[in-house]
Short mmCIF file of C-alpha atoms and ligand atoms in Angstrom, two decimals:
data_model
loop_
_atom_site.label_atom_id
_atom_site.label_comp_id
_atom_site.label_asym_id
_atom_site.label_seq_id
_atom_site.Cartn_x
_atom_site.Cartn_y
_atom_site.Cartn_z
CA MET A 1 4.00 -3.14 8.73
CA MET A 2 3.58 -5.54 5.81
CA ARG A 3 1.23 -8.53 5.99
CA LEU A 4 2.78 -11.75 4.67
CA ASN A 5 0.84 -14.42 2.76
CA ASN A 6 0.34 -16.39 5.99
CA GLY A 7 -1.10 -13.38 7.86
CA ILE A 8 2.06 -12.59 9.87
CA GLU A 9 2.97 -8.90 10.13
CA MET A 10 6.51 -7.84 9.30
CA PRO A 11 8.17 -4.41 9.66
CA ALA A 12 8.37 -2.47 6.39
CA LEU A 13 12.05 -1.60 6.95
CA GLY A 14 14.83 -3.63 8.53
CA PHE A 15 18.51 -3.65 9.39
CA GLY A 16 21.04 -6.05 7.83
CA VAL A 17 24.31 -7.24 9.37
CA PHE A 18 26.17 -8.87 6.45
CA GLN A 19 29.94 -8.25 6.53
CA ILE A 20 29.92 -6.93 10.10
CA THR A 21 32.49 -9.52 11.09
CA ASP A 22 33.90 -7.78 14.18
CA LEU A 23 31.53 -9.14 16.81
CA ALA A 24 31.92 -6.22 19.24
CA ILE A 25 31.09 -3.78 16.44
CA CYS A 26 28.18 -5.96 15.35
CA GLU A 27 26.73 -6.03 18.87
CA GLN A 28 27.09 -2.26 19.27
CA THR A 29 25.69 -1.58 15.81
CA VAL A 30 22.61 -3.74 16.33
CA LEU A 31 22.07 -2.08 19.71
CA THR A 32 22.21 1.33 17.98
CA ALA A 33 19.73 0.12 15.35
CA LEU A 34 17.32 -1.17 17.99
CA LYS A 35 17.58 2.09 19.95
CA THR A 36 16.91 4.00 16.72
CA GLY A 37 13.68 2.08 16.27
CA TYR A 38 14.44 -0.77 13.84
CA ARG A 39 12.52 -3.88 14.86
CA LEU A 40 13.50 -6.16 11.96
CA ILE A 41 17.07 -7.51 12.14
CA ASP A 42 18.35 -9.68 9.29
CA THR A 43 21.27 -12.03 9.95
CA ALA A 44 22.40 -15.45 8.67
CA ALA A 45 24.33 -18.44 9.95
CA THR A 46 27.06 -17.81 7.42
CA TYR A 47 27.56 -14.19 8.55
CA GLY A 48 29.11 -15.58 11.75
CA ASN A 49 27.48 -12.88 13.87
CA GLU A 50 24.21 -14.39 15.09
CA ALA A 51 25.55 -14.56 18.66
CA ALA A 52 26.46 -10.85 18.59
CA VAL A 53 22.95 -10.05 17.34
CA GLY A 54 21.56 -12.17 20.20
CA ARG A 55 23.66 -10.28 22.77
CA ALA A 56 22.50 -6.92 21.39
CA ILE A 57 18.85 -7.99 21.56
CA LYS A 58 19.30 -9.10 25.15
CA ARG A 59 21.15 -5.90 26.13
CA SER A 60 18.46 -3.74 24.49
CA GLY A 61 15.84 -4.98 26.95
CA ILE A 62 13.25 -4.76 24.16
CA ASP A 63 10.34 -7.19 24.44
CA ARG A 64 11.15 -10.11 22.11
CA LYS A 65 7.54 -10.22 20.90
CA THR A 66 7.94 -6.74 19.36
CA LEU A 67 11.02 -7.80 17.38
CA PHE A 68 11.17 -9.55 14.01
CA ILE A 69 14.33 -11.64 13.70
CA SER A 70 15.30 -13.25 10.44
CA SER A 71 18.12 -15.72 9.77
CA LYS A 72 19.16 -18.12 7.03
CA VAL A 73 20.41 -21.64 6.46
CA TRP A 74 23.56 -21.91 4.33
CA ILE A 75 24.38 -24.41 1.53
CA GLN A 76 26.63 -26.53 3.80
CA ASP A 77 23.52 -27.23 5.91
CA ALA A 78 21.15 -27.95 3.03
CA GLY A 79 19.01 -31.05 3.53
CA TYR A 80 16.48 -32.06 6.18
CA ASP A 81 18.74 -33.24 9.03
CA LYS A 82 21.42 -30.59 8.66
CA THR A 83 18.84 -27.80 8.44
CA MET A 84 17.20 -29.03 11.65
CA ALA A 85 20.59 -28.94 13.41
CA SER A 86 21.56 -25.56 11.96
CA PHE A 87 18.24 -24.07 13.02
CA GLU A 88 18.80 -25.17 16.64
CA LYS A 89 22.26 -23.54 16.62
CA THR A 90 20.74 -20.35 15.22
CA LEU A 91 18.21 -20.25 18.07
CA THR A 92 20.97 -20.81 20.64
CA ASN A 93 23.15 -18.10 19.08
CA LEU A 94 20.29 -15.62 19.02
CA GLN A 95 19.18 -16.54 22.58
CA THR A 96 15.61 -17.06 21.47
CA ASP A 97 13.19 -19.98 21.30
CA TYR A 98 11.63 -19.02 17.95
CA LEU A 99 12.47 -17.16 14.74
CA ASP A 100 10.14 -14.75 13.00
CA LEU A 101 11.54 -15.61 9.57
CA TYR A 102 13.84 -18.42 8.44
CA LEU A 103 15.18 -18.39 4.90
CA ILE A 104 16.99 -20.76 2.54
CA HIS A 105 20.06 -18.63 1.80
CA MET A 106 20.94 -19.98 -1.64
CA PRO A 107 19.05 -22.12 -4.20
CA TYR A 108 21.82 -24.73 -4.17
CA GLY A 109 22.30 -28.15 -2.56
CA ASP A 110 19.38 -30.14 -1.18
CA TYR A 111 17.18 -27.15 -0.50
CA HIS A 112 14.05 -29.26 -1.01
CA GLY A 113 15.15 -31.24 2.07
CA SER A 114 15.71 -27.95 3.90
CA TRP A 115 12.23 -26.83 2.96
CA LEU A 116 10.70 -30.02 4.41
CA ALA A 117 12.48 -29.28 7.71
CA MET A 118 11.36 -25.64 7.63
CA GLU A 119 7.73 -26.62 6.94
CA GLU A 120 7.87 -28.90 9.98
CA LEU A 121 9.44 -26.21 12.21
CA TYR A 122 6.86 -23.71 10.99
CA GLU A 123 3.99 -26.07 11.76
CA ALA A 124 5.49 -26.71 15.21
CA GLY A 125 5.37 -22.95 15.86
CA LYS A 126 9.14 -22.51 16.05
CA ILE A 127 9.20 -20.17 13.02
CA LYS A 128 6.50 -17.58 12.26
CA ALA A 129 7.19 -17.49 8.52
CA ILE A 130 9.48 -19.35 6.10
CA GLY A 131 10.97 -18.19 2.86
CA VAL A 132 13.88 -18.18 0.45
CA CYS A 133 16.62 -15.93 -0.90
CA ASN A 134 17.98 -15.55 -4.39
CA PHE A 135 15.39 -17.84 -5.99
CA GLU A 136 14.77 -17.07 -9.64
CA ALA A 137 11.27 -17.65 -10.99
CA ASN A 138 11.84 -21.20 -12.26
CA ARG A 139 13.24 -22.54 -8.97
CA LEU A 140 10.65 -20.63 -6.98
CA VAL A 141 7.72 -22.11 -8.88
CA ASP A 142 9.31 -25.59 -8.73
CA LEU A 143 9.60 -25.28 -4.93
CA ILE A 144 5.98 -24.15 -4.69
CA LEU A 145 4.72 -27.02 -6.86
CA SER A 146 6.76 -29.58 -4.88
CA HIS A 147 5.61 -28.69 -1.35
CA HIS A 148 2.54 -27.56 0.54
CA ILE A 149 3.71 -24.22 1.98
CA ILE A 150 4.30 -21.28 -0.36
CA PRO A 151 7.32 -19.18 0.68
CA ALA A 152 6.24 -15.99 2.46
CA VAL A 153 9.34 -14.07 1.35
CA ASN A 154 11.98 -14.05 -1.37
CA GLN A 155 15.00 -11.95 -0.32
CA ILE A 156 16.75 -10.81 -3.48
CA GLU A 157 19.33 -8.34 -4.72
CA MET A 158 17.32 -5.26 -5.53
CA HIS A 159 18.22 -1.60 -5.95
CA PRO A 160 17.58 1.15 -8.51
CA PHE A 161 20.03 -0.44 -10.98
CA TRP A 162 18.44 -3.94 -10.78
CA GLN A 163 14.72 -3.83 -10.19
CA GLU A 164 13.81 -7.49 -10.78
CA LYS A 165 10.52 -6.68 -12.52
CA ALA A 166 9.98 -10.07 -14.20
CA LEU A 167 10.68 -12.08 -11.04
CA ARG A 168 8.51 -9.78 -8.94
CA SER A 169 5.53 -10.30 -11.21
CA VAL A 170 5.80 -14.09 -10.61
CA MET A 171 6.15 -13.45 -6.88
CA ALA A 172 3.07 -11.21 -6.92
CA HIS A 173 1.06 -14.11 -8.36
CA TYR A 174 1.83 -16.11 -5.18
CA ASP A 175 1.69 -13.08 -2.84
CA ILE A 176 5.38 -13.56 -1.95
CA GLN A 177 6.90 -10.53 -0.19
CA THR A 178 10.09 -9.06 -1.66
CA MET A 179 12.91 -8.22 0.75
CA ALA A 180 15.57 -6.11 -0.95
CA TRP A 181 19.15 -7.00 -0.08
CA ALA A 182 21.86 -4.52 -1.07
CA PRO A 183 19.25 -1.76 -1.46
CA PHE A 184 22.19 0.63 -2.05
CA ALA A 185 23.91 -1.81 -4.44
CA GLU A 186 26.57 -1.86 -1.72
CA GLY A 187 27.51 1.64 -2.93
CA GLN A 188 28.42 0.46 -6.43
CA GLN A 189 28.11 2.79 -9.42
CA GLN A 190 28.34 5.74 -7.02
CA LEU A 191 24.74 5.27 -5.95
CA PHE A 192 25.08 7.72 -3.05
CA THR A 193 25.96 10.57 -5.44
CA ASN A 194 23.79 9.47 -8.36
CA PRO A 195 22.51 12.72 -9.97
CA THR A 196 18.92 11.50 -10.38
CA LEU A 197 18.66 10.27 -6.79
CA THR A 198 20.34 13.33 -5.26
CA ALA A 199 18.17 15.74 -7.32
CA ILE A 200 15.01 13.97 -6.18
CA GLY A 201 16.30 13.96 -2.60
CA ALA A 202 17.07 17.69 -2.67
CA LYS A 203 13.35 18.45 -3.15
CA TYR A 204 12.56 16.74 0.16
CA HIS A 205 15.83 17.59 2.03
CA LYS A 206 16.76 13.91 1.89
CA THR A 207 19.86 12.00 0.73
CA ALA A 208 20.08 9.61 -2.21
CA ALA A 209 20.13 6.74 0.31
CA GLN A 210 16.87 7.93 1.84
CA VAL A 211 15.27 8.29 -1.61
CA VAL A 212 16.17 4.67 -2.42
CA LEU A 213 14.71 3.37 0.83
CA ARG A 214 11.54 5.45 0.35
CA TRP A 215 11.16 4.22 -3.24
CA LEU A 216 11.40 0.60 -2.07
CA GLN A 217 8.91 1.12 0.75
CA GLN A 218 6.46 2.88 -1.60
CA SER A 219 6.85 -0.15 -3.90
CA GLU A 220 5.86 -2.41 -0.94
CA ILE A 221 9.34 -3.91 -0.84
CA ILE A 222 11.13 -4.36 2.49
CA PRO A 223 14.69 -2.99 2.41
CA ILE A 224 17.30 -4.13 4.93
CA PRO A 225 20.11 -1.54 4.67
CA LYS A 226 23.36 -2.18 6.50
CA SER A 227 25.61 0.42 8.11
CA ILE A 228 28.09 0.44 10.96
CA HIS A 229 27.81 4.23 11.36
CA ALA A 230 25.30 5.57 13.87
CA GLU A 231 24.44 8.68 11.85
CA ARG A 232 23.71 6.56 8.77
CA ILE A 233 21.68 4.07 10.81
CA VAL A 234 19.54 7.00 11.98
CA GLN A 235 19.43 8.55 8.49
CA ASN A 236 18.29 5.29 6.89
CA PHE A 237 15.50 4.92 9.44
CA ALA A 238 14.20 8.46 8.77
CA THR A 239 12.53 7.43 5.54
CA THR A 240 8.83 7.38 6.36
CA ASP A 241 8.18 11.12 6.67
CA PHE A 242 8.05 12.01 2.98
CA THR A 243 6.36 10.70 -0.15
CA LEU A 244 7.94 10.45 -3.58
CA SER A 245 5.75 11.74 -6.39
CA ASP A 246 4.74 9.65 -9.42
CA PRO A 247 7.25 11.52 -11.66
CA ASP A 248 9.99 10.77 -9.06
CA LEU A 249 9.09 7.08 -9.21
CA VAL A 250 9.20 7.12 -13.03
CA GLN A 251 12.69 8.65 -12.93
CA ILE A 252 13.93 5.99 -10.49
CA GLU A 253 12.40 3.23 -12.62
CA ALA A 254 14.44 4.55 -15.55
CA LEU A 255 17.68 3.79 -13.65
CA ASP A 256 17.08 0.04 -14.07
CA GLN A 257 19.92 -1.67 -15.96
CA ASN A 258 17.98 -4.94 -15.88
CA LYS A 259 20.85 -7.11 -14.63
CA PRO A 260 22.37 -7.90 -11.22
CA LEU A 261 25.48 -6.04 -10.09
CA ILE A 262 26.48 -8.22 -7.16
CA LEU A 263 25.20 -11.78 -7.52
CA ASN A 264 24.42 -13.47 -10.82
CA ILE A 265 22.79 -16.55 -9.37
CA SER A 266 22.67 -18.43 -12.69
CA ASP A 267 26.42 -18.03 -13.35
CA VAL A 268 28.15 -21.37 -12.88
CA ASN A 269 31.22 -19.68 -11.37
CA GLU A 270 28.98 -18.39 -8.56
CA VAL A 271 27.80 -21.95 -7.91
CA TYR A 272 31.44 -23.04 -7.41
CA ARG A 273 32.29 -19.97 -5.32
CA LEU A 274 29.27 -20.21 -3.04
CA HIS A 275 29.60 -23.98 -2.52
CA GLU A 276 33.14 -23.36 -1.26
CA ILE A 277 32.03 -21.03 1.54
CA THR A 278 31.91 -22.98 4.79
CA PHE A 279 31.95 -21.84 8.40
CA LYS A 280 31.62 -23.08 11.97
CA GLN A 281 28.31 -22.03 13.42
P1 LIG B 1 23.81 -2.27 1.24
O1 LIG B 1 22.91 -2.16 2.40
O2 LIG B 1 23.29 -1.98 -0.13
O3 LIG B 1 25.06 -1.33 1.40
C1 LIG B 1 25.82 -1.26 2.56
C2 LIG B 1 26.92 -0.22 2.30
O4 LIG B 1 26.33 1.08 2.21
C3 LIG B 1 27.93 -0.19 3.40
O5 LIG B 1 29.21 0.02 2.79
C4 LIG B 1 27.54 1.06 4.21
O6 LIG B 1 28.70 1.64 4.77
C5 LIG B 1 26.96 1.95 3.16
N1 LIG B 1 25.89 2.84 3.68
C6 LIG B 1 24.81 2.48 4.41
N2 LIG B 1 24.00 3.53 4.63
C7 LIG B 1 24.58 4.60 4.03
C8 LIG B 1 24.22 5.97 3.91
N3 LIG B 1 23.09 6.44 4.43
N4 LIG B 1 25.06 6.79 3.23
C9 LIG B 1 26.22 6.32 2.67
N5 LIG B 1 26.62 5.02 2.77
C10 LIG B 1 25.80 4.17 3.44
O7 LIG B 1 24.49 -3.73 1.16
P2 LIG B 1 24.41 -5.10 1.97
O8 LIG B 1 24.91 -4.94 3.36
O9 LIG B 1 25.09 -6.11 1.13
O10 LIG B 1 22.87 -5.45 2.01
C11 LIG B 1 22.04 -5.18 3.12
C12 LIG B 1 21.66 -6.45 3.88
O11 LIG B 1 21.06 -7.40 3.02
C13 LIG B 1 22.85 -7.23 4.44
O12 LIG B 1 23.42 -6.62 5.58
C14 LIG B 1 22.23 -8.57 4.69
O13 LIG B 1 21.43 -8.56 5.88
C15 LIG B 1 21.34 -8.72 3.47
N6 LIG B 1 21.99 -9.49 2.37
C16 LIG B 1 21.43 -10.68 2.02
C17 LIG B 1 21.99 -11.43 1.00
C18 LIG B 1 21.36 -12.73 0.62
O14 LIG B 1 21.95 -13.47 -0.18
N7 LIG B 1 20.22 -13.07 1.15
C19 LIG B 1 23.14 -10.96 0.32
C20 LIG B 1 23.68 -9.74 0.70
C21 LIG B 1 23.09 -9.01 1.71
P3 LIG B 1 29.01 1.66 6.36
O15 LIG B 1 28.61 0.32 6.93
O16 LIG B 1 30.48 1.92 6.42
O17 LIG B 1 28.18 2.79 6.91
#
């Protein structure tokens, strides 16, 4: 478990459900993840699958108090009133009366208004911790200086090819927990057969995927890998029974290309593209 800056404990490894758009598959996949032992499930309003996650949680019969459910408010719902309404829909979809973690999904639109709503929901006990995603250092510090609650989490693209060292040093100053989205870079640049990662893995009878997840956990970063395949869901969870050596960690650090592969948040074309994404919650 990781302790957040507000004292709340959060599992050190989670399961993400981005791009699992078939709701029956999503429900079954989350059920498999819960049965495997994952207790942190990461969804978002814009993924369109919160209700399937909620059904899986219910079907699992697992005590809600032992789960850690995270969701996110999208750009179309930025601002105080719309965030309040979106949050209520998220709770209904997930069949729960509180969230463990609620995140601003993108640093666009009236996210300061969203943050005011989230601070209020947090203080009312309806959210255990609040945070952001994809905030670069300047926006993160601006948010902190403008409000009274420091984000507990920043969920960012992070994998061996983009290690976010400069941002993470700012986050460390405020004790903000990193959650790594796309820990496998969504398979880009042949991560699963990368020679460095597979050679390190061979020493421990582990795959490249398992090496990446272990590296993140040893770096006190919470990865949320996604898979729809049961054997991979199990494989990705089996990442706490070995320890990478210091030379292994140095080799993985050397894979950093120091730029994002999936989302360049400061690219104006991304602002246009992301603003265009709307959905019915
Ligand atoms: P990812 O976890 O890096 O990669 C998922 C891909 O890897 C899928 O194609 C999956 O294939 C494959 N895979 C998983 N385990 C594997 C294994 N052991 N061996 C070989 N292939 C494997 O990418 P992601 O889904 O984009 O990121 C993870 C989570 O982060 C998301 O689900 C979401 O919760 C979150 N996220 C957040 C943001 C944000 O803006 N906050 C953005 C993106 C993602 P199969 O499914 O076919 O097995």
